[in-house]
PDB file of C-alpha atoms and ligand atoms in Angstrom:
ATOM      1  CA  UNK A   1     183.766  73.120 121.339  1.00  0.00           C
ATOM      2  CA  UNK A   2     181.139  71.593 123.037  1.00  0.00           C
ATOM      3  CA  UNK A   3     177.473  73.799 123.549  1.00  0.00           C
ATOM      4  CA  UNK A   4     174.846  72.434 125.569  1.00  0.00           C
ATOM      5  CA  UNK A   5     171.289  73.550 124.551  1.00  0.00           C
ATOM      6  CA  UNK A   6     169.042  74.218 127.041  1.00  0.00           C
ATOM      7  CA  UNK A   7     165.296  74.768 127.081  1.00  0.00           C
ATOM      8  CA  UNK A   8     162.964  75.875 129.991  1.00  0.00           C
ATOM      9  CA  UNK A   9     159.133  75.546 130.636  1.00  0.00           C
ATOM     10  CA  UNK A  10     157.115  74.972 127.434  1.00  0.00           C
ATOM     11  CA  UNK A  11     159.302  74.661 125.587  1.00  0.00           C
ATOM     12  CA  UNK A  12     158.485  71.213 124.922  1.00  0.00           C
ATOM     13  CA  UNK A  13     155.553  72.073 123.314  1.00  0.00           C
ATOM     14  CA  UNK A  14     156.729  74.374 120.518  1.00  0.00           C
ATOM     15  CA  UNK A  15     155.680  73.170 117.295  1.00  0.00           C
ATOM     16  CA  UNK A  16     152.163  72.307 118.845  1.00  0.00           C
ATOM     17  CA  UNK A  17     151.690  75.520 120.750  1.00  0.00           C
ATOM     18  CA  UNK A  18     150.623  78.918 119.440  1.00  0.00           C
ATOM     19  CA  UNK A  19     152.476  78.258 115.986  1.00  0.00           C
ATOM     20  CA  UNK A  20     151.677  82.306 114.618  1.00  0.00           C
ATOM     21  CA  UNK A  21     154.375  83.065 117.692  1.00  0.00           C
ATOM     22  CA  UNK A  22     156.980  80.033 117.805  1.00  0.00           C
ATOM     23  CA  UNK A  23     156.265  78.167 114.130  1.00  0.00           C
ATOM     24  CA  UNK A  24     155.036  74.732 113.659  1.00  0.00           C
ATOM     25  CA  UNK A  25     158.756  73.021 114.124  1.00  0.00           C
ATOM     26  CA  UNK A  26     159.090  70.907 117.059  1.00  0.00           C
ATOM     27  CA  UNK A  27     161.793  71.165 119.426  1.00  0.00           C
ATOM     28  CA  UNK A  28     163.307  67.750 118.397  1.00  0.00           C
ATOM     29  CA  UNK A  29     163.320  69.243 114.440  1.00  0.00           C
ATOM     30  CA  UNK A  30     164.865  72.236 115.795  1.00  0.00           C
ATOM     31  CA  UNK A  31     167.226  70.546 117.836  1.00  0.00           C
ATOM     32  CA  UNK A  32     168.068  68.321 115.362  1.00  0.00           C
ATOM     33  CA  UNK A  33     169.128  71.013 113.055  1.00  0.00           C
ATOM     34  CA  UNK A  34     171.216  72.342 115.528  1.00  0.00           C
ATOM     35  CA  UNK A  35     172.827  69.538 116.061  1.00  0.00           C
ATOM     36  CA  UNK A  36     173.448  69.187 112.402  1.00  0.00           C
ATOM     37  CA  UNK A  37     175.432  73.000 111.919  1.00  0.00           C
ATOM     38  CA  UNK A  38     176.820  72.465 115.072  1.00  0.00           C
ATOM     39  CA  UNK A  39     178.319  69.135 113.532  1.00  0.00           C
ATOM     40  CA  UNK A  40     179.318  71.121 110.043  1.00  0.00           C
ATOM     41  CA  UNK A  41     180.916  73.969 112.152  1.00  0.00           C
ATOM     42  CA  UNK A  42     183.254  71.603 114.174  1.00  0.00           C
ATOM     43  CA  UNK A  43     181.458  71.465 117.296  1.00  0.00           C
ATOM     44  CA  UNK A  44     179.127  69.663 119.300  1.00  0.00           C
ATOM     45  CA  UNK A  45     175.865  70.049 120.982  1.00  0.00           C
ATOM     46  CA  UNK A  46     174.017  68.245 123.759  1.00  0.00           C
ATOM     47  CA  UNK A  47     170.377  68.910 124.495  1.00  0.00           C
ATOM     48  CA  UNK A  48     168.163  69.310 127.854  1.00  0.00           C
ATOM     49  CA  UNK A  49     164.462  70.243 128.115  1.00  0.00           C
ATOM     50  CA  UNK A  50     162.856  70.760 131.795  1.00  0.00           C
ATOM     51  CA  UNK A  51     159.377  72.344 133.363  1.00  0.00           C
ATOM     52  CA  UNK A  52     161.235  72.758 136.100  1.00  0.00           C
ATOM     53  CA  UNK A  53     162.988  75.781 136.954  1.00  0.00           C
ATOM     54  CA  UNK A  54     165.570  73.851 139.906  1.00  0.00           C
ATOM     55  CA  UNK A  55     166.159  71.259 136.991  1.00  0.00           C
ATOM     56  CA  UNK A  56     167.206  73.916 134.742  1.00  0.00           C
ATOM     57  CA  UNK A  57     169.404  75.556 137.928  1.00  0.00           C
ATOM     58  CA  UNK A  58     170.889  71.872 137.901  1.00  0.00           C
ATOM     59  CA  UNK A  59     171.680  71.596 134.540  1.00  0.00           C
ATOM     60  CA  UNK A  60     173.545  75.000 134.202  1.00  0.00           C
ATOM     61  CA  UNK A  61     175.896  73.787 137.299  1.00  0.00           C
ATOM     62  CA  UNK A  62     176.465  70.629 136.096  1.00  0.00           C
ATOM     63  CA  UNK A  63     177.791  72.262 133.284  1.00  0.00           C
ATOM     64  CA  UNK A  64     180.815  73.859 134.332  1.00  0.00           C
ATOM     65  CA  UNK A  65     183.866  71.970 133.794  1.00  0.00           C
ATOM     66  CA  UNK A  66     181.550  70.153 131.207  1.00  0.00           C
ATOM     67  CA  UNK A  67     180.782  72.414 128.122  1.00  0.00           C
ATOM     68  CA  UNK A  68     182.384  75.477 126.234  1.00  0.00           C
ATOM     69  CA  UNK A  69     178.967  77.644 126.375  1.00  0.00           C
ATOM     70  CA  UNK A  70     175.050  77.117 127.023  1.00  0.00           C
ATOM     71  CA  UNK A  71     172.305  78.320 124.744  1.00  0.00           C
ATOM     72  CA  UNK A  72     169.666  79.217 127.240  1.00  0.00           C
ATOM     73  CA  UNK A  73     166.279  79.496 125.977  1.00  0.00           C
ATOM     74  CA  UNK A  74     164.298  79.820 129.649  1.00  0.00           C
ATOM     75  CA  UNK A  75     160.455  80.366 127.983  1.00  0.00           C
ATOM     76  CA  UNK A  76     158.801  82.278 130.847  1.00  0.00           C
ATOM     77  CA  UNK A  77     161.280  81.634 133.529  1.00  0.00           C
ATOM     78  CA  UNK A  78     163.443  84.356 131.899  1.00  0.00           C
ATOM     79  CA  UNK A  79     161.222  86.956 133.197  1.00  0.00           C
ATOM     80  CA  UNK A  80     161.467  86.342 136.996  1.00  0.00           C
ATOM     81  CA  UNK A  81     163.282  82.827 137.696  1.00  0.00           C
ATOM     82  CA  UNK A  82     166.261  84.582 140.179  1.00  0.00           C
ATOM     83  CA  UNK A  83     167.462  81.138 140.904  1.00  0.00           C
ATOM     84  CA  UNK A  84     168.440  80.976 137.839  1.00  0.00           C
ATOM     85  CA  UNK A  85     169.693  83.996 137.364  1.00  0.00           C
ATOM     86  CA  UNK A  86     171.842  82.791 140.377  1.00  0.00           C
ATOM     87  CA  UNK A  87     172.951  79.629 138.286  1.00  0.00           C
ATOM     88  CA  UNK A  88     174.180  81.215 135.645  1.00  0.00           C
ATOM     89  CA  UNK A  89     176.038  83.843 137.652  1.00  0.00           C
ATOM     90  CA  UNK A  90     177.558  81.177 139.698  1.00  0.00           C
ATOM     91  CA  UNK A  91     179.312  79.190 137.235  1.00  0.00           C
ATOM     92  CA  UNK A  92     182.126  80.500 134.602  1.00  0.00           C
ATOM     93  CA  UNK A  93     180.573  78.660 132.130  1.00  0.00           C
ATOM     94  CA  UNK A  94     179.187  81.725 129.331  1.00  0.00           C
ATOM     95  CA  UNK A  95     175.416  82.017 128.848  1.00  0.00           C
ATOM     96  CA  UNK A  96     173.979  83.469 125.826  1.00  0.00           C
ATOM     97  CA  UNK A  97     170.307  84.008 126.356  1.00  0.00           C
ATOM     98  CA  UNK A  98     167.987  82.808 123.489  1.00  0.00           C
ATOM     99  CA  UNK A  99     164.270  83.456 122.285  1.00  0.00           C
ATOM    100  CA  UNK A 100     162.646  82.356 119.414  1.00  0.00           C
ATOM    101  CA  UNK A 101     159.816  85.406 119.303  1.00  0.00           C
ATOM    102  CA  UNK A 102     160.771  89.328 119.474  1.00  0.00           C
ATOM    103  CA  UNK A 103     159.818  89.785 123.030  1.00  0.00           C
ATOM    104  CA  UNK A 104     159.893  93.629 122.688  1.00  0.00           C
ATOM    105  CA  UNK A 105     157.106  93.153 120.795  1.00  0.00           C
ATOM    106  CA  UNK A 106     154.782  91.147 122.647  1.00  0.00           C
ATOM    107  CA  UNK A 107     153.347  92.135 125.790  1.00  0.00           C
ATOM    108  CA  UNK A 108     155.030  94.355 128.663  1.00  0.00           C
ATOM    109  CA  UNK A 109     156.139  91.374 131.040  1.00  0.00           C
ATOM    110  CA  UNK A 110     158.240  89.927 128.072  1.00  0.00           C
ATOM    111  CA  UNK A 111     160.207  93.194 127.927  1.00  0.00           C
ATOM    112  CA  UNK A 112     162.197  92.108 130.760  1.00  0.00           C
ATOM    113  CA  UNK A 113     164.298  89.324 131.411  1.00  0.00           C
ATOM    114  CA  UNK A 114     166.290  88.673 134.781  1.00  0.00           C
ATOM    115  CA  UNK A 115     169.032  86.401 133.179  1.00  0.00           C
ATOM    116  CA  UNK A 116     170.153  89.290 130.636  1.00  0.00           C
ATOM    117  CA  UNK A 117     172.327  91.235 133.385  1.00  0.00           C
ATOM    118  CA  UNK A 118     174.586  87.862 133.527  1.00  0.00           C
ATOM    119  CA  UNK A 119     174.408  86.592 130.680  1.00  0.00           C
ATOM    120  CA  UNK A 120     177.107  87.039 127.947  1.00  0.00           C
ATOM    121  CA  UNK A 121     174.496  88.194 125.552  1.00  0.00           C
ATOM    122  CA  UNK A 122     171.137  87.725 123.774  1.00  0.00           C
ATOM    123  CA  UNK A 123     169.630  86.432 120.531  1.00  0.00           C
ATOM    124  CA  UNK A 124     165.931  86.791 120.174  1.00  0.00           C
ATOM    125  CA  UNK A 125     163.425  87.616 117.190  1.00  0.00           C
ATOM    126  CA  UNK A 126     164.989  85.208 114.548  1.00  0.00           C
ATOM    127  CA  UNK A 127     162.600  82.046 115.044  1.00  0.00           C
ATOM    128  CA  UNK A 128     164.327  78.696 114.977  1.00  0.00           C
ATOM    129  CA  UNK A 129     167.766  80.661 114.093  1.00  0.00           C
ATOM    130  CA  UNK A 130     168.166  82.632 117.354  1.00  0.00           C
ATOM    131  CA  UNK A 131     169.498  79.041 118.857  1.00  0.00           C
ATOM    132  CA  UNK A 132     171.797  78.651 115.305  1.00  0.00           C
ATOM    133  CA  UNK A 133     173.071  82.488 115.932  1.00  0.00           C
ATOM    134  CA  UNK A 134     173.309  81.958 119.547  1.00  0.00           C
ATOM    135  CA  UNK A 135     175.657  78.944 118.514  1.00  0.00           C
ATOM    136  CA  UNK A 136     177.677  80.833 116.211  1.00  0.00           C
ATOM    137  CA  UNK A 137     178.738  83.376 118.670  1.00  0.00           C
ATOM    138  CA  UNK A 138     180.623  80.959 120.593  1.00  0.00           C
ATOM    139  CA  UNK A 139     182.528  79.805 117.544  1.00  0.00           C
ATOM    140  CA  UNK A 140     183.664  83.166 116.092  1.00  0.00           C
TER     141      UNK A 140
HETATM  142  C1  DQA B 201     160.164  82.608 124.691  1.00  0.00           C
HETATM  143  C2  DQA B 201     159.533  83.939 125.077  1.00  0.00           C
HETATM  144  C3  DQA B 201     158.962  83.875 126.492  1.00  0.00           C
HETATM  145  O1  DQA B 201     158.363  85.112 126.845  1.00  0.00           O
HETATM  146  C4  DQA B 201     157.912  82.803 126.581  1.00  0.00           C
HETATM  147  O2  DQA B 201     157.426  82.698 127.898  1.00  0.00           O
HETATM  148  C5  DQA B 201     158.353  81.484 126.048  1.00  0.00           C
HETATM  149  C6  DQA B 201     159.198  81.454 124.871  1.00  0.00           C
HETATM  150  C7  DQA B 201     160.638  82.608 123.213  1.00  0.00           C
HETATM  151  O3  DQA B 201     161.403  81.718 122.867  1.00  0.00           O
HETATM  152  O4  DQA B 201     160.233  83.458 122.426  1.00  0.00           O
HETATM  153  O5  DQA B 201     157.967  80.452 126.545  1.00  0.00           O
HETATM  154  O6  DQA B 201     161.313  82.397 125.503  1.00  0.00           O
END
């Protein structure tokens, strides 16, 4: 089983960036521990990071035919990025959607996402975990 991990605008800066909301563990310590239970669970995980929104489009084709799943955590894009909405809904490849903070309870434009509708499902609220959880549910 091989997941690919997949992080949109600002991402990059968690760990540095408004800690109260996303905790003071950078992405490479989070993906690091990914990588790790992904390792103990029999599977493998690859990791991409991108401001841009056509990178992350690229990424999610260049998937197909490549990985099992992708772990999509899109930071703001999420909330109005239709191209890649489009990318997800044009490859087979599943999509679970992925947030670190409990969007519902942050402000209004947070409350909705444009990937959700084709996305195989969503993990958000747990911190750090949401990406382990996300994981999991492609090797139930
Ligand atoms: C986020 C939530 C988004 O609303 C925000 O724009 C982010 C991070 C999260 O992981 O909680 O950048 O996707």
């Amino acid at each position: 089983m091989k997941i690919l991990v997949l992080n949109g605008v600002n991402l990059n800066l968690t760990g540095r960036r408004e800690k109260g909301v996303y905790g003071s563990e950078t992405l490479e310590d989070i993906n690091k521990e990914i990588a790790a239970y992904a390792k103990a669970r029999g599977a493998e995980a690859a990791f991409f990071q991108s401001n841009l929104e056509g990178e992350i489009c690229t990424a999610i084709q260049q998937a197909e035919d490549k990985y099992d799943g992708i772990v999509l955590n899109a930071g703001a894009f999420t909330h109005y990025s239709y191209a890649i909405r489009d990318a997800i809904a044009s490859v087979s490849v599943p999509v679970v959607e992925v947030h670190i903070s409990n969007v519902h309870a942050r402000e209004e434009f947070r409350r909705n996402s444009v990937l959700t509708p084709v996305c195989r499902g969503e993990v958000l609220g747990f911190g750090k975990n949401s990406y382990i959880l996300a994981l999991e549910s492609f090797l139930l």
